[in-house]
Amino acid sequence: RKEVEQDPGPFNVPEGATVAFNCTYSNSASQSFFWYRQDCRKEPKLLMSVYSSGNEDGRFTAQLNRASQYISLLIRDSKLSDSATYLCVVNLYNQGGKLIFGQGTELSVKP
Amino acid sequence: NAGVTQTPKFQVLKTGQSMTLQCAQDMNHNSMYWYRQDPGMGLRLIYYSASEGTTDKGEVPNGYNVSRLNKREFSLRLESAAPSQTSVYFCASSASGGAINTQYFGPGTRLTVL
């Protein structure tokens, strides 16, 4: 079983749609959680950290459920510029702060 | 402020050739990392350096060596390249290896081994 699992997609949605990505992780020692965004053939960039109480940044909302070992990302009012691959990432603090990446979920927002 | 830089951007090698991928950061970060990214596999950690003078193996270290030359620079060496090492290689850095561990990535090196 992969340590971090995501639905690879692709998710094809129209502009203005709401889309949700899910992620599960297997290591209960995971300490902190992130969503990174990766544009085609570019480097990953931090989108947002995920806090236990859930957090929001504009159109983006991240949720964490430690009991179920589940992380989600909700994008509201999708824009064409949101088209990218979204990477779910967990931090194994007890292993020197290593980040474990999911394989990514591809999003394509169409006009 | 360039962030994380990597050279070269592209490289084609023949099986058995050697090469060194260079990475430098100007953010005064303590920790640096090398990843490879293959289709459908996500990013996998090759080696990391929690601080200057230390290096540790990641998930897929076989066939690679690293050098943390100083605080700024962290190089990755392929001693005898194999087709299985065809991949996109990303270098990253972070202020520390702690719980809040935002990593900043370089633009990547696209390596093809024939």
Coordinates of C-alpha atoms in Angstrom, one line a residue:
Chain A
R1 CA 0.0 0.0 0.0
K2 CA 1.3 3.4 -0.9
E3 CA 2.0 5.7 2.0
V4 CA 0.0 8.6 0.4
E5 CA -2.8 7.7 -2.0
Q6 CA -4.7 10.1 -4.3
D7 CA -7.1 9.6 -7.1
P8 CA -5.0 10.3 -10.2
G9 CA -7.9 11.7 -12.2
P10 CA -8.0 13.5 -14.5
F11 CA -10.8 15.7 -13.2
N12 CA -12.3 17.6 -16.1
V13 CA -14.6 20.4 -14.9
P14 CA -16.2 23.5 -16.3
E15 CA -15.2 27.0 -15.2
G16 CA -17.1 28.0 -12.0
A17 CA -17.5 24.4 -10.8
T18 CA -16.6 23.2 -7.3
V19 CA -14.2 20.2 -7.2
A20 CA -12.9 18.2 -4.3
F21 CA -9.8 16.1 -4.1
N22 CA -9.2 13.4 -1.5
C23 CA -6.1 11.8 -0.1
T24 CA -5.4 9.1 2.4
Y25 CA -2.2 8.4 4.3
S26 CA -1.1 5.2 6.0
N27 CA 1.5 6.4 8.6
S28 CA -0.2 7.5 11.8
A29 CA 3.1 9.2 12.8
S30 CA 2.5 11.8 10.1
Q31 CA 2.8 15.2 11.7
S32 CA 1.9 17.8 9.2
F33 CA 0.2 18.0 5.9
F34 CA 0.3 20.0 2.8
W35 CA -1.1 20.5 -0.7
Y36 CA 1.4 21.4 -3.4
R37 CA 0.5 22.4 -6.9
Q38 CA 2.5 21.3 -10.0
D39 CA 2.0 22.9 -13.4
C40 CA 2.9 20.8 -16.5
R41 CA 6.7 20.2 -16.6
K42 CA 7.3 22.6 -13.8
E43 CA 8.4 22.3 -10.2
P44 CA 6.0 21.7 -7.3
K45 CA 5.0 24.8 -5.3
L46 CA 3.3 24.9 -1.9
L47 CA -0.4 25.7 -2.2
M48 CA -1.3 25.5 1.4
S49 CA -0.6 23.8 4.7
V50 CA -3.4 21.7 6.2
Y51 CA -4.3 22.3 9.9
S52 CA -6.3 20.1 12.2
S53 CA -9.1 22.6 12.4
G54 CA -9.3 23.0 8.7
N55 CA -8.2 26.1 6.9
E56 CA -9.3 28.3 4.0
D57 CA -7.4 30.5 1.6
G58 CA -9.7 32.3 -0.8
R59 CA -11.4 29.7 -3.0
F60 CA -9.4 26.9 -1.5
T61 CA -10.4 24.9 1.6
A62 CA -8.3 22.1 3.2
Q63 CA -9.5 19.6 5.8
L64 CA -7.8 17.0 7.9
N65 CA -9.3 14.0 9.6
R66 CA -6.6 12.4 11.7
A67 CA -8.8 9.6 12.9
S68 CA -9.5 8.5 9.4
Q69 CA -6.1 9.5 8.1
Y70 CA -7.8 11.5 5.4
I71 CA -7.0 14.9 3.8
S72 CA -9.1 16.9 1.4
L73 CA -8.9 20.0 -0.8
L74 CA -11.9 21.8 -2.1
I75 CA -11.7 24.3 -4.9
R76 CA -14.7 26.6 -5.4
D77 CA -15.5 28.7 -8.5
S78 CA -12.8 26.9 -10.6
K79 CA -10.7 29.1 -12.9
L80 CA -8.9 28.1 -16.1
S81 CA -5.7 28.9 -14.2
D82 CA -6.4 26.2 -11.6
S83 CA -5.6 23.6 -14.2
A84 CA -2.6 21.7 -12.7
T85 CA -1.7 18.6 -10.8
Y86 CA -2.4 18.8 -7.0
L87 CA 0.0 16.8 -4.8
C88 CA -1.0 15.6 -1.3
V89 CA 2.0 15.7 1.0
V90 CA 2.7 14.4 4.5
N91 CA 5.6 15.2 6.8
L92 CA 7.1 12.3 8.8
Y93 CA 8.6 14.5 11.5
N94 CA 10.0 11.4 13.3
Q95 CA 12.0 10.6 10.2
G96 CA 13.9 13.8 9.9
G97 CA 11.1 15.8 8.5
K98 CA 10.9 13.8 5.3
L99 CA 8.0 14.7 3.0
I100 CA 6.1 11.8 1.3
F101 CA 4.3 12.8 -1.9
G102 CA 1.2 11.3 -3.3
Q103 CA 1.2 10.7 -7.1
G104 CA -1.0 13.7 -7.7
T105 CA -4.4 14.5 -9.0
E106 CA -4.7 16.1 -12.4
L107 CA -7.3 18.9 -12.8
S108 CA -8.3 20.4 -16.1
V109 CA -10.7 23.3 -16.0
K110 CA -12.5 24.0 -19.3
P111 CA -14.2 27.2 -20.6
Chain B
N1 CA 16.8 36.3 -4.9
A2 CA 16.9 33.3 -7.3
G3 CA 15.6 30.7 -4.8
V4 CA 16.7 27.2 -5.8
T5 CA 18.7 26.8 -9.0
Q6 CA 19.6 23.6 -10.9
T7 CA 22.0 22.9 -13.7
P8 CA 21.7 21.5 -16.3
K9 CA 18.1 21.8 -17.4
F10 CA 18.3 18.9 -19.8
Q11 CA 20.8 16.1 -20.3
V12 CA 21.1 13.1 -22.5
L13 CA 23.6 10.4 -21.4
K14 CA 24.6 7.0 -22.7
T15 CA 24.5 4.0 -20.4
G16 CA 27.6 3.9 -18.3
Q17 CA 28.4 7.6 -18.5
S18 CA 28.7 9.6 -15.3
M19 CA 27.5 13.1 -14.5
T20 CA 26.8 15.5 -11.6
L21 CA 23.6 17.5 -11.2
Q22 CA 24.2 20.8 -9.4
C23 CA 21.8 22.5 -7.0
A24 CA 22.2 25.8 -5.1
Q25 CA 19.9 27.8 -2.9
D26 CA 20.3 31.4 -1.7
M27 CA 17.7 31.3 1.1
N28 CA 20.1 30.4 3.8
H29 CA 18.2 27.1 4.3
N30 CA 19.7 24.3 6.4
S31 CA 18.1 21.3 4.7
M32 CA 18.3 20.2 1.1
Y33 CA 16.8 17.3 -0.8
W34 CA 17.1 15.5 -4.1
Y35 CA 13.9 13.9 -5.6
R36 CA 13.2 12.0 -8.8
Q37 CA 9.8 12.1 -10.5
D38 CA 8.5 9.4 -12.8
P39 CA 5.1 9.2 -14.5
G40 CA 2.5 7.7 -12.1
M41 CA 5.0 7.5 -9.2
G42 CA 5.0 10.9 -7.6
L43 CA 8.2 12.4 -6.2
R44 CA 10.5 10.0 -4.5
L45 CA 13.3 11.1 -2.2
I46 CA 16.8 10.0 -3.3
Y47 CA 19.0 11.7 -0.7
Y48 CA 18.7 14.5 1.8
S49 CA 20.9 16.7 3.9
A50 CA 19.4 17.9 7.1
S51 CA 22.2 20.3 7.7
E52 CA 25.6 21.2 6.3
G53 CA 28.0 18.3 6.7
T54 CA 25.3 15.6 6.9
T55 CA 23.6 13.4 4.3
D56 CA 21.2 10.6 4.5
K57 CA 19.6 8.1 2.2
G58 CA 16.0 8.5 1.1
E59 CA 13.7 6.1 -0.5
V60 CA 15.6 5.3 -3.7
P61 CA 19.4 6.0 -3.2
N62 CA 20.8 3.1 -5.2
G63 CA 22.9 4.3 -8.1
Y64 CA 23.4 7.8 -6.7
N65 CA 25.8 9.7 -4.5
V66 CA 25.5 13.2 -3.0
S67 CA 27.8 15.9 -1.7
R68 CA 26.7 18.8 0.5
L69 CA 29.5 21.1 -0.6
N70 CA 28.6 23.9 1.7
K71 CA 25.4 25.4 3.1
R72 CA 24.3 26.6 -0.4
E73 CA 25.1 23.7 -2.6
F74 CA 24.0 20.1 -2.8
S75 CA 25.1 18.0 -5.8
L76 CA 23.8 14.6 -7.0
R77 CA 26.1 12.3 -8.9
L78 CA 25.3 9.3 -11.2
E79 CA 28.5 7.2 -11.4
S80 CA 27.3 4.9 -14.1
A81 CA 24.0 5.9 -15.6
A82 CA 21.4 3.3 -16.5
P83 CA 18.2 3.7 -18.5
S84 CA 16.2 3.2 -15.3
Q85 CA 17.6 6.6 -14.2
T86 CA 15.8 8.4 -16.9
S87 CA 13.6 10.8 -15.0
V88 CA 13.0 14.4 -13.9
Y89 CA 15.2 15.3 -11.0
F90 CA 14.2 18.1 -8.5
C91 CA 16.3 19.7 -5.9
A92 CA 14.6 21.3 -2.9
S93 CA 15.5 23.2 0.2
S94 CA 13.8 24.1 3.5
A95 CA 14.7 26.2 6.5
S96 CA 14.9 23.0 8.6
G97 CA 13.7 19.4 8.7
G98 CA 11.0 20.2 11.4
A99 CA 7.3 19.7 11.4
I100 CA 6.6 22.9 9.5
N101 CA 8.8 21.9 6.6
T102 CA 7.9 24.0 3.5
Q103 CA 10.1 22.9 0.8
Y104 CA 11.0 25.1 -2.1
F105 CA 11.9 23.4 -5.4
G106 CA 14.2 24.1 -8.2
P107 CA 13.0 24.0 -11.9
G108 CA 14.2 20.4 -12.4
T109 CA 16.7 18.6 -14.6
R110 CA 15.3 16.3 -17.3
L111 CA 17.6 13.4 -17.8
T112 CA 17.5 10.8 -20.5
V113 CA 19.8 7.7 -20.4
L114 CA 20.0 5.8 -23.7

